[in-house]
Structure formats: structure tokens, C-alpha cells
Backbone as a chain_set.jsonl record, in Angstrom:
{"seq": "MLWARGLRGRVTKGGYLVLDARPPVRLAGPGETFRGEQVGPQLWFGGPGETLLVLAPVPGCDVASIELPVIEQRRRFSAETCQDDVYVAASGERGHVERTVAEMIVRRTA", "coords": {"N": [[0.494, -0.936, 0.166], [2.039, 1.019, 0.862], [3.893, 1.595, -1.367], [1.83, 2.153, -3.474], [0.12, 4.151, -2.63], [2.405, 6.176, -2.405], [3.839, 6.548, -4.752], [3.688, 7.916, -8.203], [2.888, 8.439, -11.734], [3.379, 9.595, -14.969], [3.0, 10.181, -18.132], [5.206, 12.184, -20.805], [4.177, 14.349, -23.478], [6.047, 14.044, -25.421], [5.999, 11.129, -24.91], [7.696, 9.996, -23.053], [7.611, 7.766, -20.051], [7.407, 9.533, -16.622], [8.597, 9.351, -13.45], [7.304, 10.191, -10.114], [8.091, 9.879, -6.685], [6.853, 10.32, -3.39], [7.377, 10.751, 0.655], [6.922, 7.576, 2.169], [8.222, 6.472, 0.129], [11.152, 6.135, -2.002], [12.867, 7.328, -4.984], [16.008, 5.39, -6.441], [18.818, 7.213, -7.047], [21.006, 7.787, -10.197], [23.185, 5.505, -10.736], [23.293, 4.94, -8.359], [23.735, 2.51, -5.593], [22.834, -0.702, -3.393], [23.813, -2.668, -1.03], [25.411, -3.792, -2.854], [24.801, -3.963, -5.014], [23.375, -2.507, -8.379], [20.871, -0.347, -8.01], [19.956, 2.318, -9.173], [18.379, 4.095, -11.725], [17.333, 1.959, -14.621], [17.48, 0.89, -18.025], [15.914, -2.34, -19.613], [16.081, -4.834, -21.925], [14.932, -7.367, -23.593], [14.7, -10.871, -23.274], [13.803, -14.409, -21.728], [15.46, -16.221, -23.787], [16.529, -14.623, -25.515], [18.412, -12.18, -26.623], [19.814, -10.321, -23.914], [20.005, -6.944, -22.981], [20.945, -4.344, -21.092], [20.882, -0.703, -20.059], [21.978, 1.909, -18.299], [22.189, 4.696, -16.22], [25.418, 5.897, -14.938], [26.963, 8.061, -12.909], [30.257, 8.846, -13.329], [30.953, 6.049, -14.369], [32.393, 3.301, -14.173], [33.253, 0.142, -15.494], [34.38, -1.889, -13.821], [33.494, -1.476, -11.576], [30.944, -1.765, -11.455], [28.647, -4.23, -10.439], [26.242, -6.443, -11.827], [24.752, -9.032, -11.049], [23.023, -10.677, -12.812], [23.231, -10.148, -15.285], [25.618, -11.957, -15.919], [24.621, -14.283, -14.734], [22.388, -15.04, -16.287], [22.682, -15.869, -18.979], [24.945, -17.42, -21.655], [27.226, -15.742, -22.359], [28.659, -13.169, -22.09], [29.036, -9.047, -22.081], [30.193, -5.374, -21.334], [30.303, -2.266, -21.25], [31.265, 1.408, -20.724], [29.345, 4.376, -21.699], [29.676, 7.854, -22.127], [29.207, 8.167, -19.041], [27.039, 6.005, -19.153], [26.204, 2.913, -18.53], [26.362, -0.023, -20.093], [25.681, -3.252, -20.728], [25.286, -6.626, -21.701], [23.67, -9.73, -22.667], [23.972, -13.126, -23.815], [23.815, -15.034, -26.794], [27.112, -15.177, -28.176], [28.537, -14.036, -30.77], [26.252, -11.99, -31.18], [26.111, -10.399, -28.863], [28.471, -9.048, -28.919], [28.571, -7.678, -31.001], [26.147, -5.848, -30.473], [27.102, -4.744, -28.324], [29.744, -3.541, -28.961], [28.747, -1.835, -31.188], [26.861, -0.279, -30.136], [25.494, 3.3, -29.517], [25.495, 6.026, -27.533], [23.987, 8.537, -26.633], [23.746, 11.504, -24.871], [20.77, 13.415, -23.759], [20.057, 16.967, -23.114]], "CA": [[0.076, 0.089, 0.066], [3.062, 2.119, 0.787], [4.078, 1.92, -2.882], [0.474, 2.285, -4.573], [-0.186, 5.808, -2.454], [3.25, 7.171, -2.649], [4.366, 6.274, -6.419], [2.567, 8.338, -9.223], [3.703, 8.159, -12.878], [2.833, 10.658, -16.13], [3.519, 10.167, -19.535], [5.064, 13.377, -21.397], [4.204, 14.873, -24.511], [6.926, 13.29, -26.084], [5.984, 9.43, -24.652], [8.464, 9.285, -21.901], [7.283, 7.798, -18.674], [8.12, 10.214, -15.596], [7.905, 8.376, -12.004], [7.495, 10.333, -8.888], [7.727, 9.215, -5.274], [6.443, 11.042, -1.952], [7.899, 9.772, 1.912], [8.227, 7.234, 2.64], [9.141, 5.931, -0.748], [12.244, 7.06, -2.291], [13.453, 6.1, -6.154], [17.161, 5.565, -6.481], [19.372, 8.088, -8.136], [21.639, 7.103, -10.975], [24.476, 5.164, -9.764], [22.967, 4.578, -6.456], [23.867, 0.794, -4.815], [22.358, -1.169, -2.394], [24.109, -4.093, -0.722], [26.53, -3.904, -3.496], [23.988, -4.253, -6.768], [23.009, -1.279, -9.057], [19.481, 0.11, -8.298], [19.156, 3.329, -9.806], [17.462, 3.678, -13.204], [17.869, 1.169, -15.814], [16.131, -0.022, -18.839], [16.099, -3.591, -19.537], [15.339, -5.012, -23.135], [15.168, -8.643, -24.245], [13.784, -11.873, -22.356], [14.291, -15.569, -21.766], [16.024, -17.061, -24.919], [16.84, -13.653, -26.191], [19.75, -11.15, -26.224], [19.344, -9.344, -22.624], [20.394, -5.606, -23.091], [20.88, -3.075, -19.657], [21.385, 0.433, -20.007], [21.737, 2.139, -16.758], [23.031, 5.747, -16.163], [26.149, 5.742, -13.739], [27.922, 9.036, -13.034], [31.966, 8.26, -13.269], [31.12, 5.127, -14.941], [33.396, 2.629, -14.276], [33.25, -1.299, -15.523], [35.415, -2.907, -13.0], [33.54, -1.753, -10.359], [29.824, -2.246, -11.426], [27.946, -5.424, -10.631], [24.904, -6.73, -12.334], [24.889, -10.399, -11.777], [21.864, -11.057, -13.362], [23.877, -10.255, -16.783], [26.601, -12.655, -16.087], [24.171, -15.426, -14.694], [21.257, -15.461, -16.893], [22.912, -15.831, -20.345], [25.967, -17.773, -22.048], [28.224, -14.916, -22.731], [28.153, -11.356, -21.584], [29.818, -8.162, -22.588], [29.498, -4.512, -20.829], [31.304, -1.077, -21.399], [30.545, 2.628, -20.088], [29.563, 5.333, -22.954], [29.137, 8.797, -21.515], [28.317, 8.051, -18.289], [26.045, 5.198, -19.132], [26.732, 1.695, -18.265], [25.858, -1.218, -21.364], [25.36, -4.424, -20.294], [24.53, -7.533, -22.775], [24.323, -11.418, -22.397], [23.524, -13.904, -24.687], [24.656, -15.274, -27.818], [28.299, -14.422, -28.413], [28.236, -13.053, -31.827], [25.104, -10.503, -31.387], [26.529, -9.401, -27.459], [29.733, -8.607, -28.988], [28.303, -6.655, -32.178], [25.774, -5.011, -29.49], [28.377, -3.645, -27.046], [30.463, -2.645, -30.095], [27.93, -0.852, -31.796], [25.79, 0.904, -29.404], [26.335, 4.542, -29.492], [24.835, 6.114, -26.369], [23.478, 9.688, -26.796], [22.172, 11.775, -23.949], [20.533, 14.996, -24.35], [19.95, 17.85, -22.177]], "C": [[0.967, 1.257, -0.153], [3.519, 2.798, -0.804], [3.069, 2.704, -3.889], [-0.165, 3.889, -4.18], [1.452, 6.981, -2.62], [4.531, 6.894, -3.727], [3.441, 6.939, -7.446], [3.479, 8.394, -10.297], [2.741, 8.814, -13.702], [3.424, 10.134, -17.036], [3.849, 11.837, -20.129], [4.642, 13.356, -22.988], [4.938, 13.834, -25.515], [7.222, 11.312, -25.785], [6.742, 9.113, -23.719], [7.608, 9.323, -20.649], [8.24, 8.725, -17.754], [7.671, 9.536, -14.175], [8.236, 9.575, -11.219], [7.3, 9.881, -7.579], [7.707, 10.269, -4.393], [6.965, 9.793, -0.634], [6.841, 8.785, 1.727], [8.941, 6.221, 1.33], [9.993, 7.169, -1.473], [12.593, 6.37, -3.648], [14.655, 6.587, -5.727], [17.572, 6.25, -7.271], [20.368, 7.471, -9.128], [22.921, 7.063, -10.371], [24.28, 4.898, -8.815], [23.534, 2.479, -6.188], [23.36, 0.666, -3.876], [23.099, -1.985, -2.158], [25.185, -4.499, -2.182], [25.992, -4.098, -5.279], [23.638, -2.508, -7.089], [21.398, -1.057, -8.778], [19.182, 1.399, -8.253], [18.331, 2.934, -10.827], [18.076, 3.018, -13.885], [16.857, 0.64, -16.646], [17.06, -1.075, -19.561], [15.35, -3.551, -20.658], [15.923, -6.265, -22.994], [14.25, -9.602, -23.02], [14.262, -13.231, -21.903], [14.328, -15.842, -23.144], [16.443, -15.747, -25.631], [18.115, -12.825, -25.625], [19.141, -10.331, -24.656], [20.546, -7.997, -22.9], [19.828, -4.576, -21.764], [21.548, -2.019, -20.11], [21.02, 1.171, -18.391], [22.966, 3.888, -16.887], [23.84, 5.663, -15.0], [27.401, 6.573, -13.988], [29.361, 8.509, -12.59], [31.665, 6.852, -13.682], [32.122, 3.792, -14.883], [33.233, 0.818, -14.246], [33.311, -2.199, -14.321], [34.479, -2.691, -11.661], [31.438, -1.753, -10.564], [29.451, -3.948, -11.189], [26.452, -5.766, -10.926], [24.733, -8.198, -12.744], [23.604, -11.204, -12.675], [22.432, -11.315, -14.652], [24.468, -11.468, -16.962], [25.758, -14.489, -15.916], [23.072, -16.189, -15.596], [21.598, -16.0, -18.61], [24.502, -17.155, -20.708], [27.163, -17.183, -22.153], [27.632, -13.749, -22.586], [29.199, -10.529, -21.665], [29.495, -7.008, -22.045], [30.892, -3.42, -21.133], [30.708, -0.059, -21.324], [30.829, 3.311, -21.591], [28.97, 6.601, -22.029], [28.148, 8.858, -20.352], [27.147, 6.842, -18.096], [26.366, 3.836, -19.442], [25.842, 0.806, -19.427], [26.119, -2.378, -21.098], [24.371, -5.504, -21.391], [24.824, -8.759, -22.651], [23.347, -11.983, -23.482], [24.702, -14.925, -25.726], [25.965, -14.421, -28.455], [28.41, -13.35, -29.303], [27.177, -11.706, -31.511], [25.724, -9.853, -29.961], [27.64, -9.173, -28.255], [29.615, -7.327, -30.121], [27.366, -5.644, -31.422], [26.485, -3.871, -28.732], [29.039, -3.023, -28.069], [29.968, -1.547, -30.88], [26.817, 0.286, -31.238], [26.434, 1.979, -29.415], [24.907, 5.183, -28.45], [24.874, 7.564, -26.277], [22.664, 10.48, -25.718], [22.238, 13.591, -24.443], [19.863, 15.74, -23.034], [18.161, 17.806, -21.816]], "O": [[0.837, 2.172, -0.965], [3.499, 3.952, -1.231], [3.33, 3.537, -4.757], [-0.722, 4.646, -4.974], [1.489, 8.186, -2.871], [5.746, 6.998, -3.556], [2.32, 6.436, -7.52], [4.691, 8.406, -10.079], [1.536, 8.776, -13.451], [4.479, 9.55, -16.788], [2.975, 12.693, -19.985], [4.811, 12.328, -23.643], [4.382, 12.996, -26.226], [8.098, 10.545, -26.184], [6.662, 7.944, -23.341], [7.039, 10.312, -20.189], [9.459, 8.791, -17.915], [6.501, 9.257, -13.91], [9.317, 10.111, -11.463], [6.174, 9.44, -7.349], [8.519, 11.178, -4.567], [6.986, 8.566, -0.731], [5.835, 9.147, 1.117], [9.89, 5.451, 1.475], [9.807, 8.382, -1.564], [12.659, 5.142, -3.703], [14.823, 7.587, -5.029], [17.008, 6.234, -8.365], [20.613, 6.321, -8.763], [23.581, 7.919, -9.782], [25.234, 4.502, -8.146], [23.47, 1.539, -6.98], [23.205, 1.667, -3.177], [23.424, -2.477, -3.238], [25.61, -5.649, -2.3], [26.62, -4.29, -6.32], [23.65, -1.573, -6.288], [20.669, -1.747, -9.49], [18.309, 1.807, -7.487], [17.719, 1.872, -10.942], [19.291, 3.184, -13.993], [15.783, 0.126, -16.331], [18.225, -0.99, -19.949], [14.375, -2.819, -20.828], [17.025, -6.469, -22.486], [13.438, -9.2, -22.187], [15.458, -13.15, -21.625], [13.275, -15.726, -23.772], [16.824, -16.086, -26.751], [18.623, -12.852, -24.504], [18.009, -9.855, -24.568], [21.76, -8.183, -22.987], [18.681, -4.188, -21.543], [22.687, -2.162, -20.555], [20.073, 0.968, -17.631], [24.059, 4.056, -17.427], [23.248, 5.383, -13.958], [28.386, 6.329, -14.685], [29.52, 7.823, -11.58], [32.498, 6.194, -13.06], [32.543, 3.445, -15.986], [33.112, 0.226, -13.174], [32.481, -3.031, -13.954], [34.573, -3.501, -10.739], [30.788, -1.738, -9.519], [30.063, -4.798, -11.835], [25.558, -5.318, -10.208], [24.618, -8.677, -13.872], [23.623, -12.385, -13.02], [22.28, -12.406, -15.203], [24.119, -12.17, -17.911], [26.041, -15.503, -16.554], [22.864, -17.399, -15.681], [20.703, -16.473, -19.31], [24.968, -17.681, -19.698], [28.182, -17.87, -22.074], [26.489, -13.371, -22.843], [30.312, -10.982, -21.397], [28.266, -7.005, -21.983], [32.086, -3.711, -21.206], [29.55, -0.106, -21.738], [31.764, 3.134, -22.373], [27.982, 6.445, -21.312], [26.984, 9.259, -20.331], [26.468, 6.753, -17.074], [26.789, 3.563, -20.566], [24.643, 1.054, -19.554], [27.308, -2.553, -21.365], [23.215, -5.32, -21.771], [25.996, -9.113, -22.524], [22.297, -11.495, -23.901], [25.843, -15.339, -25.519], [25.9, -13.344, -29.047], [28.409, -12.154, -29.014], [27.53, -10.538, -31.677], [25.812, -8.626, -30.006], [27.745, -8.447, -27.266], [30.313, -6.313, -30.142], [27.677, -4.473, -31.638], [26.411, -2.646, -28.632], [28.907, -1.8, -28.091], [30.603, -0.538, -31.185], [26.23, 1.249, -31.729], [27.664, 2.006, -29.355], [23.716, 4.899, -28.579], [25.924, 7.966, -25.775], [21.452, 10.37, -25.53], [22.976, 14.419, -24.976], [19.27, 15.152, -22.13], [17.688, 18.541, -20.949]]}, "num_chains": 1, "name": "protein.A"}
């Protein structure tokens, strides 16, 4: 019930989902961790049997310090990189993962 009362969402004219929280609910910020795992905003694409792709804003992005265990555990092969303070990780079939991570272009707009 706390989540239902404290979390609100709206869709902008551009089609973006914007979430707002009121106490006691609090949304995690970019790069925020809890018990060693990323809990800040993340976009997940894919599902069982497909390539899984995760994009997460992480200020000062350092691949070596980021742990996203589901990427390594769910798939046969995984790769990760950082671009413009955005963590990019993929897992699945090796060739597709390598191409996805190598060809991904992240552009942040104001």
C-alpha cells in the first residue's frame, strides 16, 4: 500500500514515462547501489531466450566496479562497457552480444 500511495507516474507529450515518489517511497538515483548492486534507474530490453541488454546511467561509470549479476548468470556470454556515464551490458549469443556492445552509441540530451 505504501508503494501505491507514494508512487505516481505520468507520460510526457514526447512519450516518456516520468515517475515521482513521495515519502516514505524514494526512487534511487543514477549509479546508486544497495548491498553492492545497482538500484538506480535502468532500462532492460530482451527476455528469456533472447539477448538481454541493460542501459543504466552511472556517474563516473567504471565497468570494473559495477556488479549486475543477472547479466552474467542468465546467459552464456556477456560483455559490458561505459559510454558518456551510461553503463551498457548485454548477455546472450556471443556474436550478437559482441556486435551489440561494440556498435551501441549512447547519446545523452539535456
